[in-house]
Coordinates of C-alpha atoms and ligand atoms in Angstrom, one line a residue:
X1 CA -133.1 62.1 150.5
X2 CA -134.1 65.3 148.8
X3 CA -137.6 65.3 147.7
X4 CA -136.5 66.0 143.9
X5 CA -134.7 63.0 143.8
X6 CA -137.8 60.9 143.8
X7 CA -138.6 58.7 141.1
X8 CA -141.4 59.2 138.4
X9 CA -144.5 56.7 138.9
X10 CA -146.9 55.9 135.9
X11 CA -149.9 55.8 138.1
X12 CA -151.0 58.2 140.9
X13 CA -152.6 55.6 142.9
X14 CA -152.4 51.7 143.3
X15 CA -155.6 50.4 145.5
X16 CA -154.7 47.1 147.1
X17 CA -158.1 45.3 147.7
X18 CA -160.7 46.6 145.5
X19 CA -163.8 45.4 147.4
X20 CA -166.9 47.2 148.3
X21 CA -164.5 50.1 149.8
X22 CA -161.9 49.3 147.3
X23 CA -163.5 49.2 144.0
X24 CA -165.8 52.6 144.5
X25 CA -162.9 54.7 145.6
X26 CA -161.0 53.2 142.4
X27 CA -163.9 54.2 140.2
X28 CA -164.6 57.2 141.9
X29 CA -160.6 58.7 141.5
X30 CA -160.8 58.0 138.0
X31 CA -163.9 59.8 137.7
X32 CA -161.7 62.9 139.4
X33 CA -159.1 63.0 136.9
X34 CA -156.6 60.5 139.4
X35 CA -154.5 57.6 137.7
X36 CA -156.0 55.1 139.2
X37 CA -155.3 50.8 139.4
X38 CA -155.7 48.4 141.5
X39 CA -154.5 44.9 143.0
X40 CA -156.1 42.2 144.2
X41 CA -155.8 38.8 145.4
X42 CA -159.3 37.2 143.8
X43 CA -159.1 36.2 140.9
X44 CA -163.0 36.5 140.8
X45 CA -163.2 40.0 141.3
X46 CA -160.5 40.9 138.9
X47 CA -161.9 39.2 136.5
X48 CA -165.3 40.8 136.3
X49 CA -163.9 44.3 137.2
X50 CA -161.9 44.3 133.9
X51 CA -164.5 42.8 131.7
X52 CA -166.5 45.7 132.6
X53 CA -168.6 44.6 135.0
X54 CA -169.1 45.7 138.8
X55 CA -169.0 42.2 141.0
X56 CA -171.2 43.6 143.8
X57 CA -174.3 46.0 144.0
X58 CA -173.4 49.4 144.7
X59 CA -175.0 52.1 142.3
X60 CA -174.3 54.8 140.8
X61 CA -171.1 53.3 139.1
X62 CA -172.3 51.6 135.8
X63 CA -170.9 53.5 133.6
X64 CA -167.4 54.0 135.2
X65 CA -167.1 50.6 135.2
X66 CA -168.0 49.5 131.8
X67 CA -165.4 52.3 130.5
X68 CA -162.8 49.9 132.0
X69 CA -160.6 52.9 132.7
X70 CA -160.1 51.2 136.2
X71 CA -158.3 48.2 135.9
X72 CA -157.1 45.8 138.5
X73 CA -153.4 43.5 138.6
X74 CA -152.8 40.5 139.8
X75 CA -149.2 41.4 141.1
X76 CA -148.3 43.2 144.0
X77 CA -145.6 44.7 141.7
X78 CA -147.9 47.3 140.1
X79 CA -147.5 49.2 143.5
X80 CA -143.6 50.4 142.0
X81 CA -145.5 52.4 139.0
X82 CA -147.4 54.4 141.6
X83 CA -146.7 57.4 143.3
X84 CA -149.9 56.3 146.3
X85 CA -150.4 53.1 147.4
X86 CA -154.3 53.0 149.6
X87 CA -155.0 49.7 150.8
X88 CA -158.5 48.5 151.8
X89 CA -158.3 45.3 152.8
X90 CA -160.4 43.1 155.3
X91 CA -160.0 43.5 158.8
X92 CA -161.9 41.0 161.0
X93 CA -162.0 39.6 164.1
X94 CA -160.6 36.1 164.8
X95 CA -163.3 34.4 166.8
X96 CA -162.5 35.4 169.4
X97 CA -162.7 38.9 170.8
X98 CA -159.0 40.2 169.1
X99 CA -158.6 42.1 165.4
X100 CA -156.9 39.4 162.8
X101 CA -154.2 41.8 161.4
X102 CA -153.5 39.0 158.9
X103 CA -154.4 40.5 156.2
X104 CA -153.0 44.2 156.7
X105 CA -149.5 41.6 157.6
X106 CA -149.7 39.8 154.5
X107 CA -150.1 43.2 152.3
X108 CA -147.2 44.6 154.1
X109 CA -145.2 41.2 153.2
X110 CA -146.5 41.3 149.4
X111 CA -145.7 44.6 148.8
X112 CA -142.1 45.3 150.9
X113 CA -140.2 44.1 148.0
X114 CA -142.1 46.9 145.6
X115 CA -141.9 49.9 147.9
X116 CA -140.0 52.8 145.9
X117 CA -138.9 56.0 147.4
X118 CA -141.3 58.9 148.1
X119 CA -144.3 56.6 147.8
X120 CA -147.5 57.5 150.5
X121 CA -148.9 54.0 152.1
X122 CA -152.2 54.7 153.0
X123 CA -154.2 52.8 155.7
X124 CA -158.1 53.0 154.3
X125 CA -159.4 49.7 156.1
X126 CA -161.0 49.8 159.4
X127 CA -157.9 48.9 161.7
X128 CA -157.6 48.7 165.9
X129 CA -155.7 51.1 167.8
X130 CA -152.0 51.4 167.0
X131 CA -152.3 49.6 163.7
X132 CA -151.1 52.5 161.3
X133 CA -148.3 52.4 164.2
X134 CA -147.6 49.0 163.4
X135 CA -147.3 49.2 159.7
X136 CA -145.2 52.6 160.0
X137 CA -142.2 50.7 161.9
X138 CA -142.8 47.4 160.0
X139 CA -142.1 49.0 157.4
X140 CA -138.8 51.3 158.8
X141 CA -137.5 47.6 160.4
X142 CA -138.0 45.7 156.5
X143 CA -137.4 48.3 154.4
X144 CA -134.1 51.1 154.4
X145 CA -137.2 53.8 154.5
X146 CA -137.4 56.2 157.5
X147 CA -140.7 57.0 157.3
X148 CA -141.4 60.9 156.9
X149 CA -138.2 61.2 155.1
X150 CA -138.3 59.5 152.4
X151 CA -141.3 57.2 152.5
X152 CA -144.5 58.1 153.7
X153 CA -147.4 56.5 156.2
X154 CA -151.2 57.7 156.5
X155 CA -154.6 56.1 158.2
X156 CA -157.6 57.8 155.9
X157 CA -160.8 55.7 157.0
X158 CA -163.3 55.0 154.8
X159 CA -166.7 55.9 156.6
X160 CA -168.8 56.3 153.8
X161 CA -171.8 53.5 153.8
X162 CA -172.6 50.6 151.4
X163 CA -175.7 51.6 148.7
X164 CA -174.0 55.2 149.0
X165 CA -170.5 54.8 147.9
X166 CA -170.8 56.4 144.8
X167 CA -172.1 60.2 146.9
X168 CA -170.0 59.9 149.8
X169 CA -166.7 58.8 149.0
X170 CA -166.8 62.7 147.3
X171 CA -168.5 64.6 150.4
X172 CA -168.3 62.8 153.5
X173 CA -165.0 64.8 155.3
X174 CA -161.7 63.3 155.1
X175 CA -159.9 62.4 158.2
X176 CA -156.4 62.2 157.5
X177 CA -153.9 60.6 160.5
X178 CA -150.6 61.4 160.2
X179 CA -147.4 61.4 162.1
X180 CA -145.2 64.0 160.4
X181 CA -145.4 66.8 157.8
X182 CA -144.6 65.3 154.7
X183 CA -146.9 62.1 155.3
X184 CA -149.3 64.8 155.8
X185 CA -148.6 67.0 152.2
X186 CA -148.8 63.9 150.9
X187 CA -151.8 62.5 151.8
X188 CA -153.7 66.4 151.2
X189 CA -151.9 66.4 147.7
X190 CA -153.9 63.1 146.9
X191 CA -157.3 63.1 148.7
X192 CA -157.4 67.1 148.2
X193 CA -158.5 65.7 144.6
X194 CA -161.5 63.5 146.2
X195 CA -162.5 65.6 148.7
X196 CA -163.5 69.0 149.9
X197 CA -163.4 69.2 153.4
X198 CA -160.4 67.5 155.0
X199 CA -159.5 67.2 158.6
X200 CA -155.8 66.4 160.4
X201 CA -154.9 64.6 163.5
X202 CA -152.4 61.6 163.9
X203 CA -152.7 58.1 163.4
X204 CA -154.5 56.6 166.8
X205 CA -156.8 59.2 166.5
X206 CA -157.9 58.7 163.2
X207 CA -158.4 54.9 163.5
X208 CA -160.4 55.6 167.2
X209 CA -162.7 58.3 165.0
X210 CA -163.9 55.8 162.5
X211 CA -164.2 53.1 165.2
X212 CA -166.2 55.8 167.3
X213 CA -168.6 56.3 164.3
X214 CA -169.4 52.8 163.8
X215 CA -169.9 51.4 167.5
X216 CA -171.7 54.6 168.0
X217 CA -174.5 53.4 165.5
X218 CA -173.9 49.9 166.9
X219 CA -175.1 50.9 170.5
X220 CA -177.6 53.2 169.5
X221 CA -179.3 50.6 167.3
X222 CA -178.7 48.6 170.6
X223 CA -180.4 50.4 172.7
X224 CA -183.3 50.7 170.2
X225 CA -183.8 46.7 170.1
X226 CA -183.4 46.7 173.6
X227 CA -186.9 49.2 173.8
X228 CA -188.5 47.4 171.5
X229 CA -188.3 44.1 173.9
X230 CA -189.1 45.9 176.8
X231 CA -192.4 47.6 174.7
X232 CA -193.7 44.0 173.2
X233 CA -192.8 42.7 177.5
X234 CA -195.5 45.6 178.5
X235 CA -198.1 45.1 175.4
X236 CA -197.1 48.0 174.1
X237 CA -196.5 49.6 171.2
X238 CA -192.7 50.7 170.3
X239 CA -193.4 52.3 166.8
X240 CA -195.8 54.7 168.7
X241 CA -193.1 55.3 172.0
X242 CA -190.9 56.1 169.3
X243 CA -192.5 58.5 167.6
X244 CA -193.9 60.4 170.9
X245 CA -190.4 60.2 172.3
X246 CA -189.0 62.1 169.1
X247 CA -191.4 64.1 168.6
X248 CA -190.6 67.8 168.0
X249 CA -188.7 66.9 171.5
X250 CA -184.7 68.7 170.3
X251 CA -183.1 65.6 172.7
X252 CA -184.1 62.6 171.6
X253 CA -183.1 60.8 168.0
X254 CA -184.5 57.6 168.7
X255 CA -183.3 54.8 166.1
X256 CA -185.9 52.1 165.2
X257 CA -185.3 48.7 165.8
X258 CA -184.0 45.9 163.2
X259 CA -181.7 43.2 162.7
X260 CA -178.4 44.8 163.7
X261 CA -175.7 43.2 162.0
X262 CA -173.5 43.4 158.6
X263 CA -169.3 42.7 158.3
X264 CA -168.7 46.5 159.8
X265 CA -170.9 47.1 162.9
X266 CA -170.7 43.5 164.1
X267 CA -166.9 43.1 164.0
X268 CA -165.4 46.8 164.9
X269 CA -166.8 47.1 168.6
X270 CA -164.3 44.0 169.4
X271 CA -161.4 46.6 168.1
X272 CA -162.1 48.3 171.2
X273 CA -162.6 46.0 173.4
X274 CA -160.3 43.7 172.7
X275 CA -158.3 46.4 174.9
X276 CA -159.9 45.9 178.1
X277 CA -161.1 42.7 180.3
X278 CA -164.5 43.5 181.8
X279 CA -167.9 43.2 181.2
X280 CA -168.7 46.6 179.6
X281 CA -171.5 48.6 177.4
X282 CA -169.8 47.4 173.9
X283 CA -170.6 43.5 175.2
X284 CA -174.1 44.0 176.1
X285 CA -175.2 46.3 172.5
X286 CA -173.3 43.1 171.0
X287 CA -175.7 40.7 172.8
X288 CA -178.6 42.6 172.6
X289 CA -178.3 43.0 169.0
X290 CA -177.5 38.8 168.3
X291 CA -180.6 38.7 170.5
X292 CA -183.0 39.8 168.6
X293 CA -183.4 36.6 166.1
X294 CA -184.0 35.1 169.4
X295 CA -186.8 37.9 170.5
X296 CA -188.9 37.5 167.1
X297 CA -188.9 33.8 167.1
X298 CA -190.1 33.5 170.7
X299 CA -192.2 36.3 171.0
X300 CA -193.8 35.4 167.6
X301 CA -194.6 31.9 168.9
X302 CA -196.4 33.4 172.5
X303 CA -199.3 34.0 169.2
X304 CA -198.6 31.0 166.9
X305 CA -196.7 27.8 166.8
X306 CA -194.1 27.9 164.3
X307 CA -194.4 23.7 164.4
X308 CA -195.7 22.7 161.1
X309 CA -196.1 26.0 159.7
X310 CA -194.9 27.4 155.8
X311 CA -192.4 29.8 157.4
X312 CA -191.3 32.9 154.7
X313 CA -187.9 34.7 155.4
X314 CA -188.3 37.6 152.9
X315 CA -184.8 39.3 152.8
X316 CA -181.3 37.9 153.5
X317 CA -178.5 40.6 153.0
X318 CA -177.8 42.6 156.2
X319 CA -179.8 45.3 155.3
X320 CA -182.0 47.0 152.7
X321 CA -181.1 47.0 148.9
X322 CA -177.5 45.4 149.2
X323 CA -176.5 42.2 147.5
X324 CA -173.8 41.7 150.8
X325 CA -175.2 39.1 153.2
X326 CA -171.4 39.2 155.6
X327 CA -172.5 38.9 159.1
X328 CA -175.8 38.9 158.5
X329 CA -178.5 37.8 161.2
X330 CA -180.9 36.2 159.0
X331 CA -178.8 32.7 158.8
X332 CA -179.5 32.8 162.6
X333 CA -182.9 33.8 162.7
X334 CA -183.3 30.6 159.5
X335 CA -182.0 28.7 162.6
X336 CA -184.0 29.7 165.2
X337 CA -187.0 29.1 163.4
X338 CA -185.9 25.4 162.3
X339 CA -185.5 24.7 165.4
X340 CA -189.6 25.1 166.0
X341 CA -189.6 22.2 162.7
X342 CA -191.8 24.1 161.0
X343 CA -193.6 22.0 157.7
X344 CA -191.0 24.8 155.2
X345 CA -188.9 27.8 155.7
X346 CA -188.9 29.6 152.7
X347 CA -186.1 31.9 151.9
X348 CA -186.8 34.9 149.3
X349 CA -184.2 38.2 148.4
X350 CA -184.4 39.8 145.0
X351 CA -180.8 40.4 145.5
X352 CA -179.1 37.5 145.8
X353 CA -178.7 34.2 143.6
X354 CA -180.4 30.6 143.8
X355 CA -179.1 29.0 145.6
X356 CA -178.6 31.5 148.3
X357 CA -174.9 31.2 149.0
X358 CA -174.8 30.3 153.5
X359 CA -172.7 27.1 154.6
X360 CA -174.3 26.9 158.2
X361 CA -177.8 26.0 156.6
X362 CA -177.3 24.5 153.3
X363 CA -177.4 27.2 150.7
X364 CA -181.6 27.6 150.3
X365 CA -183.1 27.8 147.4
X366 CA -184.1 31.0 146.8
X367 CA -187.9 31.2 145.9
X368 CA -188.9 33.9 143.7
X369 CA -190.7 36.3 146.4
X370 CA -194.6 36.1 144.7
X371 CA -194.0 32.0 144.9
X372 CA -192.7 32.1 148.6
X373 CA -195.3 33.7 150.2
X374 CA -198.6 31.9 148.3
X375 CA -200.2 29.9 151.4
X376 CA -197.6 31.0 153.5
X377 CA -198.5 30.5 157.3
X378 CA -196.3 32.7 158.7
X379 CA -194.0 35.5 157.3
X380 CA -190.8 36.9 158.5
X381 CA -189.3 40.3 157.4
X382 CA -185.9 40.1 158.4
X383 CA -184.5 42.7 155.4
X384 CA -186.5 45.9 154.7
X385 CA -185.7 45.4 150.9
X386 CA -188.0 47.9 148.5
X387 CA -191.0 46.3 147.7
X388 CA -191.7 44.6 150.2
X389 CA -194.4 46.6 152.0
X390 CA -196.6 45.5 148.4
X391 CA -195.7 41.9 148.7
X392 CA -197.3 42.5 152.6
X393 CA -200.1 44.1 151.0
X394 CA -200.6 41.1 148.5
X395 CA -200.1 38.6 151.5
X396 CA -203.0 40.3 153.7
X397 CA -205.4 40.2 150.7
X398 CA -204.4 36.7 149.7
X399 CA -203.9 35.3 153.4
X400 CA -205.5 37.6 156.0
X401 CA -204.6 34.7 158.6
X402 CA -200.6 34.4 158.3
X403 CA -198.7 35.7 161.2
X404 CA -196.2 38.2 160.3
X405 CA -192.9 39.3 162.1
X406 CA -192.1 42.8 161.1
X407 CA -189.3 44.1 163.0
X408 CA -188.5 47.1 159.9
X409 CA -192.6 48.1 160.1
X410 CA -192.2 47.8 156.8
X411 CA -196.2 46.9 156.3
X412 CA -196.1 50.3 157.9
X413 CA -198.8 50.0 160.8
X414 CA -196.7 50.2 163.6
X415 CA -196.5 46.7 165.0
X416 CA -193.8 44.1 165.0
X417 CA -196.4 40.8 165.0
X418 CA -199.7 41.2 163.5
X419 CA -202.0 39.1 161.5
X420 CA -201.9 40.1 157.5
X421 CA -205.2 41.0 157.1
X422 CA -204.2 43.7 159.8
X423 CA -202.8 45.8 157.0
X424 CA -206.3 46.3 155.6
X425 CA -207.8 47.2 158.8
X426 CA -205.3 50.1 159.6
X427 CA -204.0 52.9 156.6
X428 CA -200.3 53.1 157.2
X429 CA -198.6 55.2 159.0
X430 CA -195.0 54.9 159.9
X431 CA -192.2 54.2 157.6
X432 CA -191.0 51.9 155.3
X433 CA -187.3 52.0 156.0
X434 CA -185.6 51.8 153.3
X435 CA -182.0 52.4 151.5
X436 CA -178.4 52.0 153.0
X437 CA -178.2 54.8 155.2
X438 CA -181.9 54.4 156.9
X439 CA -181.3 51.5 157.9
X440 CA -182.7 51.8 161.6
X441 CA -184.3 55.3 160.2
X442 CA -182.7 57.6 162.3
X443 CA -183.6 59.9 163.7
X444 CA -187.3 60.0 161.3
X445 CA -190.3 61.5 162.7
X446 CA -194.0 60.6 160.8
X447 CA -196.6 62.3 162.6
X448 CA -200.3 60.3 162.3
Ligands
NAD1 N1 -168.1 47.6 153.4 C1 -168.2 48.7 153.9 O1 -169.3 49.3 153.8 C2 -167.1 49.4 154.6 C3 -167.2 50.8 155.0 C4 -166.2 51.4 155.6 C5 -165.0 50.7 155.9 N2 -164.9 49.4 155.6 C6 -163.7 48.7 155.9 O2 -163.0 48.6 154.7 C7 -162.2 47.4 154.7 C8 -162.5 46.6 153.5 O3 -163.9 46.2 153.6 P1 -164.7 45.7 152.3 O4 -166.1 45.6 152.7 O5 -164.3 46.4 151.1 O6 -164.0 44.2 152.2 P2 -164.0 43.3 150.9 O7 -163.8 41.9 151.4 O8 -165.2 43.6 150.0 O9 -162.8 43.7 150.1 C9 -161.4 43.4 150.5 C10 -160.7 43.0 149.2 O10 -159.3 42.8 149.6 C11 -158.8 41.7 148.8 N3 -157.6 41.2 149.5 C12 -157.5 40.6 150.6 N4 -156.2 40.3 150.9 C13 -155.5 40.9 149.9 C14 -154.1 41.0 149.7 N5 -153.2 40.5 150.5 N6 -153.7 41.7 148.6 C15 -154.6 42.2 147.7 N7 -155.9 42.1 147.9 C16 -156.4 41.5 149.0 C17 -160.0 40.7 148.8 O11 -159.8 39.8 147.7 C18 -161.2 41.7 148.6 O12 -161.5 41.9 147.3 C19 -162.5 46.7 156.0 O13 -161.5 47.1 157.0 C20 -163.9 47.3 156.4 O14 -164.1 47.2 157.8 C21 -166.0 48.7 155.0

């Protein structure tokens, strides 16, 4: 079909699953000048995008959202008005070690019958090997398109990181996977107006990049857990190791250790290995990491009993100064320490509503953090949420006895179990980590 016999759409771009990837890439093309909608399945979501209001934490998009410039549909039909169609649905795993490609299926089923000629379909989600693959010849066997022709396929990952959205969807590079010229043009033409720096390879490359990124961190926060076991094992101190080892020293980055987890490092190492049967690096960052709820409740209780005790969780989300608590570890270290039947566990996170929403223990009431910690026996810090190195201070001038498990050194004296009243003893020295990207503080050296 030649080119100029494409149709006119109303709308540059249709996103199909405004989430947390969704939603800011949505705001953030309107803010570029890009006609811009959205579809999505939850009624929830929609809802509270079009009244104006963002349904998740992620700043720096207030006012783009309260201009309601972004709207999002409820039919998959809004896809024929639009020249681009990104989609950024979820990808998980099933429970066992294989992607579910349900929900890139069902997408490709919901919006076959609204496909137009000359459109772009643009893979965003994180997707296994060969998925973009998959969606270019389901769509040449149920559709009369021949893709590079007169339809078009791209996989564009999304690597920017939750808390950040709103800065990196406009400078991290663009990766763009395509499989012939005019899928390419067409994916430049659009992310050209997003981005400055864009880079081209084909499809399995692109999805095997973004995979690459994430089980990089995913190993590398690994390995760091797996020093910090093998420091508290010798008495000694990994904070300190950590710092030495890094130290003005040009090969080593050392991560610090923490609850590994959240939807996107837990679940895209099993796109990978899903590919091979043996026992392999991927598997033992994966079980190293789920360890480490394990490690603090047990090496924790070689100083106190947990039995009896007022147990404080402070923090639930997956990591500092989100409101998402997908695949986080804290539900497991909760069970962990019931296990000990301690007198009350406690759970406290300025970020998340009472009841704290988690089937597997009973949605907790969420105690309002200055309540959960008075006469608390012992205190775990399983999020490094902002503020809460001054609740530790409060808790080692109002109970210089309570254990606390402090995995983030967020009190900031360079031990992950110490008695409160520690905190007065020693000035602080290492870092509060803190926001979405520090995470495990890469790569951060704080000389004494
Ligand atoms: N969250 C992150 O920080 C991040 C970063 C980079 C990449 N990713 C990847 O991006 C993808 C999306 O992640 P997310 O965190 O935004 O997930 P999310 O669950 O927040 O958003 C997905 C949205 O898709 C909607 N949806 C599901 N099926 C649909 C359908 N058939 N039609 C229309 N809408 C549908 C859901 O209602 C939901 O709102 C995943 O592949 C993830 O791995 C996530």
């Amino acid at each position: 079909m030649d080119h100029q016999a494409f149709p006119q759409f109303s709308f540059d771009v249709c996103i199909v699953g405004t989430g947390r990837v969704g939603l800011p890439l949505g705001l953030s093309l309107i803010e570029a000048g890009v006609a811009a909608i959205g579809y999505d399945v939850s009624a929830e979501l929609r809802d509270a995008v079009n009244a104006g209001v963002m349904p998740f934490q992620e700043p720096g998009y207030e006012e783009l959202i309260s201009s309601r410039k972004f709207r999002v549909e409820a039919t998959p039909a809004v896809v024929s008005e639009c020249a681009s169609i990104i989609v950024t649905v979820g990808t998980p795993l099933h429970n066992h070690v294989e992607t579910d490609l349900s929900q890139i299926q069902r997408v490709l089923e919901d919006l076959a019958p609204h496909l137009r000629p000359g459109q772009l379909l643009c893979l965003r989600s994180t997707v296994s090997p060969g998925t973009t693959e998959f969606a270019r010849k389901w769509i040449e066997r149920h559709t009369d398109f021949t893709v590079g022709r007169d339809f078009f396929v791209a996989f564009c990952p999304e690597r920017l990181a939750e808390g950040k959205a709103y800065v990196e969807v406009r400078t991290l590079p663009q990766i763009i996977g395509t499989q012939d010229a005019g899928s390419r043009a067409r994916a430049d033409a659009l992310f050209e107006r997003l981005t400055e720096e864009i880079l081209h390879t084909d499809f399995v490359t692109a999805e095997l990049v973004k995979l690459f990124n994430n089980i990089l961190r995913y190993v590398h926060f690994a390995l760091a857990n797996n020093f910090a076991m093998i420091a508290d094992d010798f008495g000694a101190n990994i904070y300190e190791a950590r710092r030495l080892a890094n130290h003005h020293y040009p090969r080593s980055f050392l991560a610090a250790p923490g609850l590994t987890a959240g939807t996107c490092l837990r679940k895209d190492f099993g796109m990978i290995n899903e590919w091979n049967p043996y026992p392999d690096m991927f598997l033992s960052a994966w079980k190293l990491n789920e360890y480490v709820p394990n490690f603090l409740v047990e090496n924790l209780r070689q100083r106190v009993e947990l039995h009896d005790k007022v147990v404080v969780i402070l923090g639930f989300s997956f990591k500092a100064d989100t409101d998402d608590v997908r695949d986080s570890l804290v539900p497991k270290l909760w069970r962990y320490i019931h296990r000990q039947l301690p007198a009350e566990i406690r759970v406290s996170d300025h970020n998340l509503a009472d009841p704290i929403p988690e089937p597997s223990i009973r949605s907790p009431r969420n105690w309002p953090v200055a309540e959960a910690v008075a006469g608390a026996e012992v205190v775990f810090v399983a999020t490094n949420h902002t503020g809460y190195r001054e609740v530790l201070e409060q808790l080692a001038t109002d109970s210089p006895e309570a254990w606390v498990s402090d995995i983030w050194n967020v009190g900031g004296i360079d031990q992950v179990f110490y008695k409160a009243g520690q905190l007065l003893e020693r000035p602080a020295t290492g870092p509060v980590a803190r926001g979405a990207d520090a995470t495990h503080d890469v790569g951060r050296v704080v000389t004494r």
